[in-house]
Every structure is written in structure tokens, then in C-alpha cells.
Amino acid sequence: MSYRKSLLAALVLGTLGTGAYAGGEQYFPLQSYRIGPYAAGGTGFFGGFIDYLQHVNANGGVNGVKLTWSECETEYVVEKGVECYERLKKGLNGAPAAATNPLSVGIAYATLDRSHADKLPLITINHGRTDSTDGSVFPYAFPLQLNPYSEVSAIINYIGQQVGGLDKLSGRKIVTLYHGSPYGKETNEVLQKLADKYDFALSLIEVPHPGNEQQSQWLNIRRIQPDYVILRGWGVMNPVALKTAQKVGYPTDRIIGNIWSNSEEDAAPAGAAAKGFVSITTHPSGTDFPVLQGIKKDVVDAGKGNLADPKRFGTVYYNLGVVNGILNVEAVRIAQSRYGNQPLTGEQVRWGFENLRLDDKRLEELGALGLVQPLQLSCADHEGGGAVRFQQWDGQQWKLVSDWIQADRAFLRPIIEASALKYAQEKGITPRDCSKES
């Protein structure tokens, strides 16, 4: 079956039998940021997210339910993100809110308890609180695909491959250069646990927001002479890091960027200093995927594309927005299988996320095979993936240089559960018994 026919079958199936809901809409409140130092991430991500929603609507919606959205500018500022959450959480013109997707660790932390109280899923794709992976304590938080602990575990596994095995990490030096924010600091503790496990020397070096000046940090790195530097950057911090590394003579191909140091906007502004830079990714850039071609036909070529710069179509941030759109819409579709083909409450959509299953067959039907990793979520596991690939900047574009590399989830799970239990005790939460969830 062609991608086009598969999409129509998946999204429109059952429409004829649910005419009563044909006029209803499902709402996505968007706490976006299109200005400020992190605008490149916000415009790319929300551009891809919105274009995917438009693509779904162009093909009949989700079982006849059209999708709607509105944006509230946060500038990536926590207080504004909370204001936007409160303003948008009750829906739009009668359309109930499905989930929030702030793409900000600070805003996610600040709205976590509110989301739980309001029974509104909080989606933190590739970021957020790692312990929210444990859905028994955090029923409404979903760090989809890759939580921060999985991210750094996969990077350590990759470095281990590069040096001939994890046992060869013993005695090595690794520096983590991290953004001075809750996001940047999130993995410091688990990195130390990994250093203890594999006997490598870890140095943690902070870069104050937004990261325009890093001379002292890189002079320190030159003094340490590490085997590798893990770059946990964001926004302008990333190209500045690459340029400063070149100035002090640190080899670019020994810098491993994390999930928020992996875009064209992170590498290209650094010019020649970025060539050879390696980073992780949960999804490749590119436009050859059937779902991207569908968006191009239905949205971009129709003059409805959300990107101000159409050249960013198919870039890392844009494609992440598309992936996020796929996961959100799939959760709605799955929830409809239980609650009916109609606009759903956040509580109902939560069930859809918790029962999200994406195998190769379903990904092919969605036109996203190779763009999205297979995922299986549950009450206990709100991440569902934990795998990454590595890419290298050739001076013009990213080239994949690895197969999927899995985080050590067995090592991480007890750490996650202990942190979640501590949170539950602090908040007076009784964890769900996931064995009784269906």
C-alpha cells in the first residue's frame, strides 16, 4: 500500500461512522519561542510540529477530528512559559487540550506539578526530568525517545567503541562542558556514576547562560588534555564552543555533541571550526522520507509552510518537530481506539501515550521508517526508546557514522526508580501499581 493510501487509511478510518464528531477539534497549546537566544531551536521545532499537524488535517484529520493549535511566546523564559501554560491549558473555543510540548527543561520543571493536577500530558521529547521515565510516579510526564541519562549513557558507550571497548575507558579523561541551567546540570550525577563504573576521570565544566564567552573554560580543557569532550550545549553556546576549541587547539573530532548540540544551526555558524564535529541524534536530517514529501506537497508547496526560511525544511530541528508531531498524533489516534473518534481530554490522551507502540510496520505506514526509532511505552516506561545514532559534520551537512547505539537502560533503571521514589515521598504521592494498568 502506498504511503498516501496508508496515511488516509490510518487517519480517516471510521470517519463515516462518527459524523457526530466531524465538527470537533483537538487542540495543541504551543508554548513556543521564536525570539531570543534559542530562537533557532524554537522556530525549527515548532515549524515542523505545526506543518505536520497541517499535513494531518489536509488528509482528513485523526478519524475525522481536525487538529487546531495556538502559540504563546515564551522567549524560553520559565515565568512566561508558566503564564502561557495557564492561559492555554483549558483549550481553545471548546476544543480540549491534548498535551503540552514546551521544549524547555525549565518550563517543564515549572509546570510538572500543574500538569499532574490538571491531568494534561507534559511531553518532553529528548529532554526533561529523567526520573519522569517512571510513569508509576509521573503519570502525566513523558520524556519520549530519550531521557537525559540515556543520552549520556549512549555517548559513553560510543566513546567506548571508539577506544576499543568499555573496559578501555579505564584511566581515560573525559570533560563534560555543560550549559549553566537545569538542563545542563541534569546529567552531572549520573556521569559521575558512569565514571566510577568504568574508571575514567570526569571533569565537569559549566558555561554560564547563554554561552557567548568560553575562553577560560577551553583553556582549562587544554590544561586537562582530555581524550574526549562531551558538549551539553544549547543555542549560541555550541558554535562558540567549536570556535573556541579551535583557538586553543583542541581537536574537533574529539568533541561529542549531545542531543541539543546536533543541529545545522549549531555547526554551520562555526564555519571551518565545525568540520569533523560528532553529535548524537534520535533522527536524521533530510527530506527523502515519505512523510516529509507529504508535508512538502500538502503544506509547503501549497504556501502554508510555517518556516520563515524554507531552506530549513528537513533540517534537524524541523525534523524533530515532525517526529514530535507524529508521536502526539499517534497518541491521540491510539486513545481514540478506546474512547471514541472524538476530541479527547488530556486524561484520555495520556492513556494513548502510555500505550504508544511504533514498530517498523507502523512507521512505514506513517512514512517515517528510518526517521523515528521504534518505540514501546507503558505505565512503567514513559521513554520507550533510549537509542541514538551518531552523525559527523563534513563542513556542509551531517553524515551518519554509526548504527543505533542503545543506552545501558538496565544500569540506569534503578537510579531512575530511586529518584522517582524520593520525589514521590517528598510530594506525598502513592505510586501506581503498573501491574494493574491495562
Short mmCIF file of C-alpha atoms in Angstrom, two decimals:
data_model
loop_
_atom_site.label_atom_id
_atom_site.label_comp_id
_atom_site.label_asym_id
_atom_site.label_seq_id
_atom_site.Cartn_x
_atom_site.Cartn_y
_atom_site.Cartn_z
CA MET A 1 0.00 0.00 0.00
CA SER A 2 1.37 3.46 -0.85
CA TYR A 3 2.25 5.93 1.91
CA ARG A 4 -0.59 8.20 0.75
CA LYS A 5 -3.20 5.47 0.98
CA SER A 6 -1.77 4.21 4.28
CA LEU A 7 -1.98 7.69 5.82
CA LEU A 8 -5.57 8.13 4.68
CA ALA A 9 -6.50 4.71 5.98
CA ALA A 10 -4.85 5.35 9.34
CA LEU A 11 -6.24 8.83 9.90
CA VAL A 12 -9.66 8.71 8.28
CA LEU A 13 -10.72 5.17 9.19
CA GLY A 14 -14.04 5.30 10.95
CA THR A 15 -14.94 8.85 9.91
CA LEU A 16 -18.17 7.79 8.25
CA GLY A 17 -19.37 6.19 11.45
CA THR A 18 -18.68 9.21 13.65
CA GLY A 19 -20.45 12.04 11.93
CA ALA A 20 -21.48 13.49 15.27
CA TYR A 21 -17.88 14.41 15.94
CA ALA A 22 -16.93 15.60 12.44
CA GLY A 23 -17.07 19.25 13.51
CA GLY A 24 -15.00 18.72 16.67
CA GLU A 25 -11.36 19.71 17.01
CA GLN A 26 -8.43 18.57 19.13
CA TYR A 27 -6.28 21.39 20.48
CA PHE A 28 -2.49 21.58 20.92
CA PRO A 29 -1.35 24.52 23.08
CA LEU A 30 2.12 25.59 21.96
CA GLN A 31 4.46 27.29 24.43
CA SER A 32 6.77 28.31 21.62
CA TYR A 33 9.77 30.63 21.38
CA ARG A 34 10.58 32.42 18.16
CA ILE A 35 12.71 35.21 19.59
CA GLY A 36 15.69 35.25 21.95
CA PRO A 37 18.99 33.34 22.05
CA TYR A 38 17.35 29.96 21.44
CA ALA A 39 15.06 31.01 18.60
CA ALA A 40 16.72 28.69 16.08
CA GLY A 41 15.61 25.67 18.09
CA GLY A 42 12.12 27.02 18.69
CA THR A 43 11.37 28.12 15.14
CA GLY A 44 12.65 24.87 13.66
CA PHE A 45 10.91 22.57 16.13
CA PHE A 46 7.54 24.31 16.25
CA GLY A 47 7.69 24.85 12.49
CA GLY A 48 7.98 21.10 11.92
CA PHE A 49 5.36 20.33 14.56
CA ILE A 50 2.81 22.75 13.05
CA ASP A 51 3.49 21.64 9.49
CA TYR A 52 2.85 18.02 10.47
CA LEU A 53 -0.45 18.98 12.10
CA GLN A 54 -1.39 20.81 8.89
CA HIS A 55 -0.43 17.72 6.88
CA VAL A 56 -2.70 15.54 9.04
CA ASN A 57 -5.58 17.99 8.60
CA ALA A 58 -5.05 18.01 4.84
CA ASN A 59 -5.64 14.27 4.91
CA GLY A 60 -8.85 14.28 6.94
CA GLY A 61 -7.61 14.81 10.48
CA VAL A 62 -7.47 11.98 13.01
CA ASN A 63 -10.50 9.81 12.31
CA GLY A 64 -12.35 12.92 11.18
CA VAL A 65 -11.22 15.07 14.11
CA LYS A 66 -9.33 18.10 12.87
CA LEU A 67 -6.37 19.45 14.82
CA THR A 68 -6.06 23.05 15.95
CA TRP A 69 -3.38 24.97 17.85
CA SER A 70 -2.29 28.38 19.03
CA GLU A 71 1.06 29.75 20.10
CA CYS A 72 2.13 31.70 23.17
CA GLU A 73 5.61 33.25 23.03
CA THR A 74 7.78 32.25 25.99
CA GLU A 75 11.19 33.52 24.80
CA TYR A 76 12.42 30.35 26.59
CA VAL A 77 11.78 32.19 29.88
CA VAL A 78 10.35 30.00 32.64
CA GLU A 79 7.95 32.59 34.06
CA LYS A 80 6.49 33.28 30.63
CA GLY A 81 6.22 29.56 29.97
CA VAL A 82 4.14 29.12 33.12
CA GLU A 83 1.93 32.07 32.14
CA CYS A 84 1.42 30.52 28.71
CA TYR A 85 0.56 27.16 30.27
CA GLU A 86 -2.12 28.70 32.46
CA ARG A 87 -3.51 30.70 29.55
CA LEU A 88 -3.77 27.76 27.17
CA LYS A 89 -4.43 24.70 29.29
CA LYS A 90 -8.23 24.84 29.17
CA GLY A 91 -8.42 24.53 25.39
CA LEU A 92 -9.49 26.76 22.54
CA ASN A 93 -13.05 27.57 21.56
CA GLY A 94 -14.33 24.36 23.08
CA ALA A 95 -11.54 22.19 21.67
CA PRO A 96 -9.88 20.31 24.57
CA ALA A 97 -6.10 20.39 25.03
CA ALA A 98 -4.33 17.14 24.19
CA ALA A 99 -0.85 17.78 25.65
CA THR A 100 1.76 20.47 26.21
CA ASN A 101 5.12 20.42 24.42
CA PRO A 102 7.26 23.31 25.79
CA LEU A 103 10.68 22.11 24.51
CA SER A 104 12.26 23.67 27.60
CA VAL A 105 13.60 21.87 30.67
CA GLY A 106 12.99 24.92 32.86
CA ILE A 107 9.38 25.31 31.76
CA ALA A 108 8.83 21.56 32.02
CA TYR A 109 10.08 21.50 35.61
CA ALA A 110 7.93 24.54 36.46
CA THR A 111 4.75 23.05 35.02
CA LEU A 112 5.24 19.42 36.08
CA ASP A 113 3.04 19.55 39.18
CA ARG A 114 0.48 21.70 37.37
CA SER A 115 0.27 19.16 34.55
CA HIS A 116 -0.36 16.39 37.03
CA ALA A 117 -3.05 18.37 38.83
CA ASP A 118 -4.70 19.38 35.54
CA LYS A 119 -4.40 15.84 34.08
CA LEU A 120 -2.68 17.19 30.99
CA PRO A 121 0.24 15.26 29.46
CA LEU A 122 3.59 17.07 29.52
CA ILE A 123 5.73 15.94 26.58
CA THR A 124 9.48 16.48 26.90
CA ILE A 125 10.87 14.76 23.83
CA ASN A 126 14.60 14.03 24.25
CA HIS A 127 14.78 16.05 27.49
CA GLY A 128 13.04 16.76 30.79
CA ARG A 129 13.32 15.08 34.19
CA THR A 130 14.95 11.69 33.75
CA ASP A 131 13.01 10.17 36.64
CA SER A 132 9.74 11.05 34.88
CA THR A 133 10.53 7.94 32.81
CA ASP A 134 8.91 6.11 35.74
CA GLY A 135 5.24 6.55 34.94
CA SER A 136 4.14 4.97 38.21
CA VAL A 137 5.16 8.24 39.92
CA PHE A 138 4.85 10.64 36.96
CA PRO A 139 1.68 9.57 35.11
CA TYR A 140 1.46 12.75 33.02
CA ALA A 141 5.13 13.34 32.10
CA PHE A 142 6.66 11.72 29.02
CA PRO A 143 10.38 12.14 28.15
CA LEU A 144 9.76 10.46 24.81
CA GLN A 145 12.53 8.63 22.93
CA LEU A 146 15.50 9.70 25.01
CA ASN A 147 15.81 10.88 28.58
CA PRO A 148 18.97 12.74 29.65
CA TYR A 149 20.51 9.74 31.42
CA SER A 150 20.06 7.54 28.36
CA GLU A 151 21.64 10.30 26.29
CA VAL A 152 24.91 10.40 28.21
CA SER A 153 24.98 6.62 28.69
CA ALA A 154 24.78 6.17 24.91
CA ILE A 155 27.58 8.72 24.42
CA ILE A 156 29.81 6.84 26.87
CA ASN A 157 29.01 3.60 25.03
CA TYR A 158 30.01 5.26 21.75
CA ILE A 159 33.28 6.57 23.19
CA GLY A 160 33.90 3.06 24.48
CA GLN A 161 33.52 1.76 20.93
CA GLN A 162 35.99 4.34 19.66
CA VAL A 163 38.71 3.31 22.13
CA GLY A 164 38.29 -0.44 21.64
CA GLY A 165 35.76 -1.36 24.31
CA LEU A 166 34.23 -0.05 27.51
CA ASP A 167 37.00 -1.71 29.53
CA LYS A 168 39.46 0.53 27.69
CA LEU A 169 37.87 3.63 29.26
CA SER A 170 39.82 2.97 32.44
CA GLY A 171 42.33 5.77 33.01
CA ARG A 172 40.90 7.96 30.23
CA LYS A 173 39.93 11.60 30.74
CA ILE A 174 36.51 12.94 29.74
CA VAL A 175 35.31 16.50 30.18
CA THR A 176 31.65 17.47 30.11
CA LEU A 177 31.15 21.10 29.12
CA TYR A 178 27.60 21.90 30.16
CA HIS A 179 25.09 24.75 29.85
CA GLY A 180 24.59 26.52 33.19
CA SER A 181 20.91 25.63 33.55
CA PRO A 182 18.78 22.80 34.98
CA TYR A 183 19.03 21.15 31.57
CA GLY A 184 22.82 21.35 31.51
CA LYS A 185 23.22 20.11 35.08
CA GLU A 186 20.73 17.26 34.75
CA THR A 187 23.31 14.58 33.92
CA ASN A 188 26.22 15.53 36.18
CA GLU A 189 25.38 12.97 38.87
CA VAL A 190 24.85 10.03 36.51
CA LEU A 191 28.00 10.90 34.57
CA GLN A 192 29.93 10.53 37.82
CA LYS A 193 28.30 7.14 38.37
CA LEU A 194 29.37 6.10 34.86
CA ALA A 195 32.88 7.40 35.56
CA ASP A 196 33.01 5.29 38.72
CA LYS A 197 31.73 2.23 36.84
CA TYR A 198 34.23 2.46 34.00
CA ASP A 199 37.09 4.08 35.93
CA PHE A 200 37.58 7.18 33.78
CA ALA A 201 38.43 10.64 35.13
CA LEU A 202 35.50 13.04 34.74
CA SER A 203 35.75 16.83 34.80
CA LEU A 204 32.56 18.92 34.86
CA ILE A 205 32.90 22.46 33.48
CA GLU A 206 29.98 24.91 33.45
CA VAL A 207 29.32 27.60 30.84
CA PRO A 208 27.02 30.38 32.09
CA HIS A 209 23.93 31.19 30.00
CA PRO A 210 23.87 31.93 27.11
CA GLY A 211 27.46 30.88 26.40
CA ASN A 212 28.94 33.72 24.37
CA GLU A 213 32.26 33.62 26.24
CA GLN A 214 34.13 30.35 26.87
CA GLN A 215 37.82 31.22 26.70
CA SER A 216 38.60 30.33 30.33
CA GLN A 217 36.71 27.03 30.08
CA TRP A 218 38.61 25.90 26.99
CA LEU A 219 41.94 26.97 28.42
CA ASN A 220 41.07 24.72 31.36
CA ILE A 221 40.22 21.91 28.93
CA ARG A 222 43.57 22.37 27.19
CA ARG A 223 45.26 22.05 30.58
CA ILE A 224 43.34 18.84 31.38
CA GLN A 225 44.04 17.36 27.92
CA PRO A 226 41.00 15.04 27.88
CA ASP A 227 40.53 12.18 25.46
CA TYR A 228 37.01 13.45 24.70
CA VAL A 229 34.78 16.42 25.47
CA ILE A 230 31.02 15.91 25.80
CA LEU A 231 29.29 19.12 24.74
CA ARG A 232 25.98 19.62 26.54
CA GLY A 233 25.22 22.93 24.90
CA TRP A 234 22.22 24.87 23.69
CA GLY A 235 21.84 27.69 21.22
CA VAL A 236 24.75 30.07 20.72
CA MET A 237 26.88 28.12 23.19
CA ASN A 238 27.52 25.40 20.60
CA PRO A 239 29.19 27.31 17.73
CA VAL A 240 31.10 29.38 20.28
CA ALA A 241 32.41 26.15 21.82
CA LEU A 242 33.60 24.85 18.45
CA LYS A 243 35.30 28.12 17.53
CA THR A 244 36.99 28.41 20.92
CA ALA A 245 38.13 24.79 20.80
CA GLN A 246 39.85 25.53 17.52
CA LYS A 247 41.56 28.60 19.02
CA VAL A 248 43.06 26.58 21.87
CA GLY A 249 43.99 23.69 19.59
CA TYR A 250 41.57 21.02 20.81
CA PRO A 251 40.66 18.52 18.02
CA THR A 252 37.07 18.91 16.83
CA ASP A 253 36.55 15.22 16.15
CA ARG A 254 37.05 14.54 19.87
CA ILE A 255 34.05 16.74 20.77
CA ILE A 256 30.80 14.76 21.08
CA GLY A 257 27.68 16.93 20.98
CA ASN A 258 24.59 15.91 22.90
CA ILE A 259 21.02 15.99 21.61
CA TRP A 260 20.80 19.80 21.82
CA SER A 261 24.17 20.31 20.17
CA ASN A 262 23.35 18.42 16.99
CA SER A 263 21.68 20.76 14.52
CA GLU A 264 22.77 22.64 11.41
CA GLU A 265 22.37 25.85 13.43
CA ASP A 266 24.92 24.52 15.94
CA ALA A 267 27.58 23.57 13.39
CA ALA A 268 27.28 25.87 10.36
CA PRO A 269 27.86 29.19 12.20
CA ALA A 270 31.21 27.84 13.44
CA GLY A 271 32.47 27.58 9.84
CA ALA A 272 35.65 25.56 9.36
CA ALA A 273 35.94 25.03 13.12
CA ALA A 274 32.97 22.64 13.00
CA LYS A 275 34.34 20.22 10.40
CA GLY A 276 34.69 16.76 11.96
CA PHE A 277 32.37 17.56 14.90
CA VAL A 278 30.39 14.49 16.04
CA SER A 279 27.00 14.57 17.75
CA ILE A 280 24.20 12.21 18.65
CA THR A 281 20.76 12.24 17.06
CA THR A 282 17.49 10.41 17.50
CA HIS A 283 16.53 11.20 13.93
CA PRO A 284 18.38 12.12 10.75
CA SER A 285 18.00 15.31 8.79
CA GLY A 286 16.86 15.05 5.16
CA THR A 287 13.71 15.28 3.06
CA ASP A 288 13.52 11.88 1.37
CA PHE A 289 11.16 10.31 3.90
CA PRO A 290 7.61 9.84 2.55
CA VAL A 291 6.14 11.84 5.43
CA LEU A 292 8.41 14.79 4.59
CA GLN A 293 7.42 14.54 0.95
CA GLY A 294 3.77 14.52 2.00
CA ILE A 295 4.29 17.67 4.08
CA LYS A 296 6.04 19.29 1.14
CA LYS A 297 3.14 18.56 -1.19
CA ASP A 298 0.26 19.35 1.19
CA VAL A 299 1.76 22.24 3.14
CA VAL A 300 4.99 23.73 1.83
CA ASP A 301 4.17 23.71 -1.89
CA ALA A 302 0.70 24.99 -1.03
CA GLY A 303 2.27 28.10 0.50
CA LYS A 304 1.24 27.16 4.06
CA GLY A 305 4.62 26.18 5.49
CA ASN A 306 5.38 27.55 8.94
CA LEU A 307 9.10 28.12 8.39
CA ALA A 308 10.18 31.68 7.66
CA ASP A 309 13.18 30.24 5.82
CA PRO A 310 12.09 27.35 3.56
CA LYS A 311 15.72 26.21 3.29
CA ARG A 312 15.37 24.84 6.83
CA PHE A 313 12.86 22.24 5.63
CA GLY A 314 14.28 18.82 6.52
CA THR A 315 16.89 20.11 8.97
CA VAL A 316 17.50 18.54 12.39
CA TYR A 317 15.26 20.88 14.42
CA TYR A 318 12.49 20.80 11.82
CA ASN A 319 12.52 17.02 11.58
CA LEU A 320 12.41 16.75 15.36
CA GLY A 321 9.23 18.83 15.25
CA VAL A 322 7.80 16.44 12.67
CA VAL A 323 8.76 13.46 14.84
CA ASN A 324 7.13 15.13 17.83
CA GLY A 325 4.01 15.72 15.77
CA ILE A 326 3.89 12.07 14.76
CA LEU A 327 4.14 10.92 18.38
CA ASN A 328 1.49 13.35 19.63
CA VAL A 329 -0.95 12.50 16.85
CA GLU A 330 -0.36 8.76 17.26
CA ALA A 331 -1.19 9.10 20.97
CA VAL A 332 -4.48 10.78 20.04
CA ARG A 333 -5.25 8.08 17.46
CA ILE A 334 -4.50 5.28 19.93
CA ALA A 335 -6.59 6.94 22.62
CA GLN A 336 -9.50 7.22 20.17
CA SER A 337 -9.45 3.42 19.83
CA ARG A 338 -10.55 3.28 23.46
CA TYR A 339 -12.56 6.47 23.93
CA GLY A 340 -14.09 7.01 20.50
CA ASN A 341 -13.34 9.09 17.42
CA GLN A 342 -13.91 12.46 19.00
CA PRO A 343 -11.92 15.27 20.67
CA LEU A 344 -10.38 13.85 23.84
CA THR A 345 -9.41 15.15 27.25
CA GLY A 346 -5.82 15.27 28.38
CA GLU A 347 -6.51 12.36 30.72
CA GLN A 348 -7.68 10.26 27.78
CA VAL A 349 -4.73 11.27 25.61
CA ARG A 350 -2.42 10.26 28.47
CA TRP A 351 -3.68 6.70 28.02
CA GLY A 352 -2.81 6.98 24.35
CA PHE A 353 0.78 8.00 25.11
CA GLU A 354 1.12 5.23 27.67
CA ASN A 355 0.02 2.68 25.07
CA LEU A 356 2.12 4.08 22.23
CA ARG A 357 3.53 1.27 20.08
CA LEU A 358 5.56 2.06 16.99
CA ASP A 359 7.10 -0.90 15.19
CA ASP A 360 8.65 -0.88 11.72
CA LYS A 361 5.32 -1.78 10.11
CA ARG A 362 3.52 1.17 11.67
CA LEU A 363 6.42 3.52 10.96
CA GLU A 364 6.34 2.51 7.31
CA GLU A 365 2.60 3.21 7.19
CA LEU A 366 3.30 6.66 8.61
CA GLY A 367 6.06 7.31 6.06
CA ALA A 368 8.53 7.62 8.93
CA LEU A 369 10.59 4.43 8.77
CA GLY A 370 14.17 5.46 9.48
CA LEU A 371 13.06 8.87 10.75
CA VAL A 372 11.61 7.65 14.06
CA GLN A 373 13.07 4.85 16.17
CA PRO A 374 10.73 2.01 17.21
CA LEU A 375 9.06 2.88 20.49
CA GLN A 376 7.05 0.99 23.08
CA LEU A 377 5.76 2.87 26.10
CA SER A 378 3.99 1.57 29.18
CA CYS A 379 2.87 2.62 32.64
CA ALA A 380 6.39 1.95 33.93
CA ASP A 381 8.31 3.28 30.94
CA HIS A 382 7.50 6.75 29.59
CA GLU A 383 10.67 6.94 27.48
CA GLY A 384 10.20 3.89 25.30
CA GLY A 385 13.38 4.06 23.25
CA GLY A 386 16.77 5.04 24.61
CA ALA A 387 18.68 4.62 21.36
CA VAL A 388 20.68 7.14 19.32
CA ARG A 389 22.82 7.31 16.23
CA PHE A 390 25.94 9.42 15.74
CA GLN A 391 26.49 11.91 12.95
CA GLN A 392 29.50 13.93 11.81
CA TRP A 393 29.61 17.39 10.24
CA ASP A 394 31.50 17.34 6.94
CA GLY A 395 31.61 21.10 6.59
CA GLN A 396 28.27 21.34 4.80
CA GLN A 397 25.92 18.75 6.26
CA TRP A 398 25.55 15.89 8.72
CA LYS A 399 26.55 12.35 7.75
CA LEU A 400 25.51 9.36 9.85
CA VAL A 401 28.56 7.48 11.15
CA SER A 402 27.02 4.80 13.37
CA ASP A 403 24.18 2.35 13.69
CA TRP A 404 21.75 2.63 16.61
CA ILE A 405 23.57 2.62 19.93
CA GLN A 406 21.49 1.74 22.97
CA ALA A 407 21.85 3.28 26.39
CA ASP A 408 22.55 0.96 29.32
CA ARG A 409 18.96 1.03 30.49
CA ALA A 410 19.45 -1.85 32.95
CA PHE A 411 22.13 0.19 34.74
CA LEU A 412 20.04 3.36 34.65
CA ARG A 413 16.68 1.95 35.73
CA PRO A 414 17.46 1.52 39.47
CA ILE A 415 18.83 5.08 39.55
CA ILE A 416 15.66 6.35 37.89
CA GLU A 417 13.37 4.42 40.24
CA ALA A 418 15.25 5.61 43.33
CA SER A 419 14.96 9.23 42.21
CA ALA A 420 11.26 8.81 41.37
CA LEU A 421 10.58 7.21 44.76
CA LYS A 422 12.32 10.08 46.54
CA TYR A 423 10.16 12.55 44.59
CA ALA A 424 7.02 10.58 45.50
CA GLN A 425 7.92 10.65 49.19
CA GLU A 426 8.61 14.39 49.08
CA LYS A 427 5.30 15.09 47.35
CA GLY A 428 3.19 12.54 49.24
CA ILE A 429 2.46 10.58 46.05
CA THR A 430 1.41 6.95 46.17
CA PRO A 431 2.94 5.31 43.07
CA ARG A 432 0.59 3.47 40.76
CA ASP A 433 0.71 -0.31 40.62
CA CYS A 434 1.65 -0.71 36.97
CA SER A 435 0.85 -4.42 37.06
CA LYS A 436 -2.81 -3.44 37.31
CA GLU A 437 -2.74 -0.96 34.42
CA SER A 438 -4.14 -2.10 31.08
#
